[in-house]
Amino acid sequence: MATDGSKSVVSSKQRQFDALVRGLSGDLYRYAYWLCGEDALAHDLVQEAFLRAWRSLDSLRDTGSAKAWLITILRREHARLYERKTPQFADVDEIEVADERETHTPESVGEDGLIRAAMQRLDAKYREPLLMQVLGGFSCEEIARELNITPAAVMTQVFRARQKLKGMLAGDVKEAQLHELS
Amino acid sequence: MSKKRSYMNCLEFRRELNIHPHSSAAEFVAHARECPRCAQAQADALAFESTLGRALAIPPPPNLAESILLAQATQQRRERQRWASGAGWLTLAAAAVLAVGVGWRVTRAQPLGDAAIAHMLGAEAPALAMTAPVAAGDVRKAFAKRGVDLTQVPADISYVQCCPVGKFKSVHMVMPRANGPVTVMYLVDDKGSTRADFAHAGWIGRSVPMAHGTLVMIGHDASQFAQIEQEWQSTLQASTRI
């Protein structure tokens, strides 16, 4: 009987892990991609983060906080393995958008490309809180806890992130218009 | 500047708009209702947020979840194997002591073909169903981990992982073919002297000494092996040991 109970615990842990992977690996990959700027590295980071998550899955008590928990693991993994690595951001032309091209108009792909390029140029201290807000759906308080800064600092950073992003995009659009005229 | 009828003025509204564009705070909503210029700014900001969200939604690689689950299953299996290997050594030591006493001899290890098929049908069996090609860079990376630098990579590899197969270090791959998937394992630094065909548990296989080790192919249709062997022969001949 003890064996049956043990098997049941193991399979419920595996089911929980499967659900986390299937439900959140895409979100985590997007976060990792914008964190490191490389698709293969993002894939490795997500995989390592999930393998670490598996080993400490018993510490996850609240399923509602699973995404934040995984992002914490991912950020630690990124810091641990790649903090000394200079990010090699891809050119906008090299960013893989094949899946999206099927559903978006050429105009929107161009606009998305400009935004992606601007995000790559955005300083990490502005990019990360903005990513957590836009991609992760986290509140300023949650971001503050994760980044270990004050909520007021988070508000300042997301405010400036948007300002800088819009400023860069306005410059890019003007430059694109000049190229069209010349 | 619009007339201030709500608790929030235009400056406060614009600041909040850049921090929480989707805010539903009462004073924020009230200000937008009363100030047309700020309402227009909010409409522009929400349009920007929508575009931003779409631009950031990079599509994840195909089979991302499956590859993570396979890596986890493989890791678990390795841990079990390490544990079993530790227990196995104790058993072997006890058997050796016994053998000295009664004159028995320890039997030989499991043959390569049986070990390869058993590995293929283990935790990584779901890999046989994978059809989406993996990136050539991932294949190169797996071989590099085994000390082999590939200058070219055959097409149509749907799964790649560095695995221990019994006592052998291997790169385990799956190559989907018209008559079913072929599992290909390259055992580095374990070069047999002759090619051999084998069969086990309804599967057929072939091992071929090649370059720095042995190539093992397993499937249900042996006629598919020749082309795969040729592809890997030219690939591995062009490779170098690192």
Coordinates of N, CA, C and O in Angstrom, one line a residue, chain A residues 11-23 47 49-55 57 70, chain B residues 68-69 72-73:
Chain A
S11 N 3.3 10.6 -9.5 CA 2.5 10.9 -10.8 C 1.8 12.2 -10.6 O 1.7 12.9 -11.6
S12 N 1.4 12.6 -9.4 CA 0.7 13.9 -9.3 C 1.7 15.0 -9.5 O 1.4 16.0 -10.1
K13 N 3.0 14.8 -9.0 CA 4.0 15.8 -9.2 C 4.3 15.9 -10.7 O 4.5 17.0 -11.2
Q14 N 4.4 14.7 -11.4 CA 4.6 14.8 -12.8 C 3.5 15.5 -13.6 O 3.8 16.3 -14.5
R15 N 2.3 15.2 -13.2 CA 1.1 15.9 -13.8 C 1.2 17.4 -13.6 O 0.9 18.2 -14.5
Q16 N 1.6 17.8 -12.4 CA 1.7 19.2 -12.1 C 2.8 19.8 -13.0 O 2.6 20.9 -13.5
F17 N 3.9 19.1 -13.1 CA 5.0 19.6 -13.9 C 4.6 19.7 -15.4 O 4.9 20.7 -16.0
D18 N 4.0 18.7 -15.9 CA 3.5 18.7 -17.3 C 2.6 19.9 -17.5 O 2.7 20.6 -18.6
A19 N 1.7 20.2 -16.6 CA 0.8 21.3 -16.8 C 1.5 22.6 -16.8 O 1.2 23.5 -17.6
L20 N 2.5 22.7 -15.9 CA 3.3 24.0 -15.9 C 4.0 24.2 -17.2 O 4.1 25.3 -17.8
V21 N 4.7 23.1 -17.7 CA 5.4 23.2 -18.9 C 4.5 23.5 -20.1 O 4.8 24.5 -20.9
R22 N 3.4 22.8 -20.2 CA 2.5 23.1 -21.3 C 1.9 24.4 -21.2 O 1.6 25.1 -22.2
G23 N 1.6 24.9 -20.0 CA 0.9 26.1 -19.9 C 1.7 27.3 -19.9 O 1.3 28.4 -20.4
Q47 N 14.7 25.7 -20.6 CA 14.8 24.3 -20.3 C 15.5 24.1 -18.9 O 15.0 23.4 -18.1
A49 N 15.6 26.3 -16.5 CA 14.7 26.8 -15.5 C 13.7 25.8 -15.1 O 13.4 25.5 -13.9
F50 N 13.1 25.1 -16.1 CA 12.1 24.1 -15.8 C 12.8 22.9 -15.1 O 12.1 22.3 -14.2
L51 N 14.0 22.5 -15.5 CA 14.6 21.4 -14.8 C 14.9 21.7 -13.3 O 14.7 20.9 -12.5
R52 N 15.3 23.0 -13.1 CA 15.4 23.4 -11.7 C 14.1 23.4 -11.0 O 14.0 23.0 -9.8
A53 N 13.1 23.9 -11.7 CA 11.7 23.9 -11.1 C 11.3 22.5 -10.7 O 10.6 22.3 -9.7
W54 N 11.6 21.6 -11.6 CA 11.2 20.2 -11.2 C 11.8 19.7 -9.9 O 11.1 19.1 -9.1
R55 N 13.1 20.1 -9.7 CA 13.7 19.6 -8.5 C 13.2 20.3 -7.2 O 13.2 19.7 -6.2
L57 N 9.9 21.5 -7.1 CA 8.5 21.7 -7.3 C 7.7 21.6 -6.0 O 6.6 22.2 -5.9
L70 N 8.4 30.8 -11.6 CA 9.2 30.3 -12.7 C 10.1 31.4 -13.3 O 11.3 31.2 -13.6
Chain B
I68 N 11.2 20.1 -23.4 CA 11.5 20.3 -22.0 C 11.1 19.0 -21.2 O 11.9 18.5 -20.4
L69 N 9.9 18.4 -21.6 CA 9.5 17.2 -20.9 C 10.4 16.1 -21.1 O 10.7 15.2 -20.2
Q72 N 13.5 16.5 -19.1 CA 13.2 16.2 -17.7 C 13.2 14.6 -17.5 O 13.7 14.1 -16.5
A73 N 12.5 14.0 -18.4 CA 12.4 12.5 -18.3 C 13.8 11.9 -18.5 O 14.2 10.9 -17.8

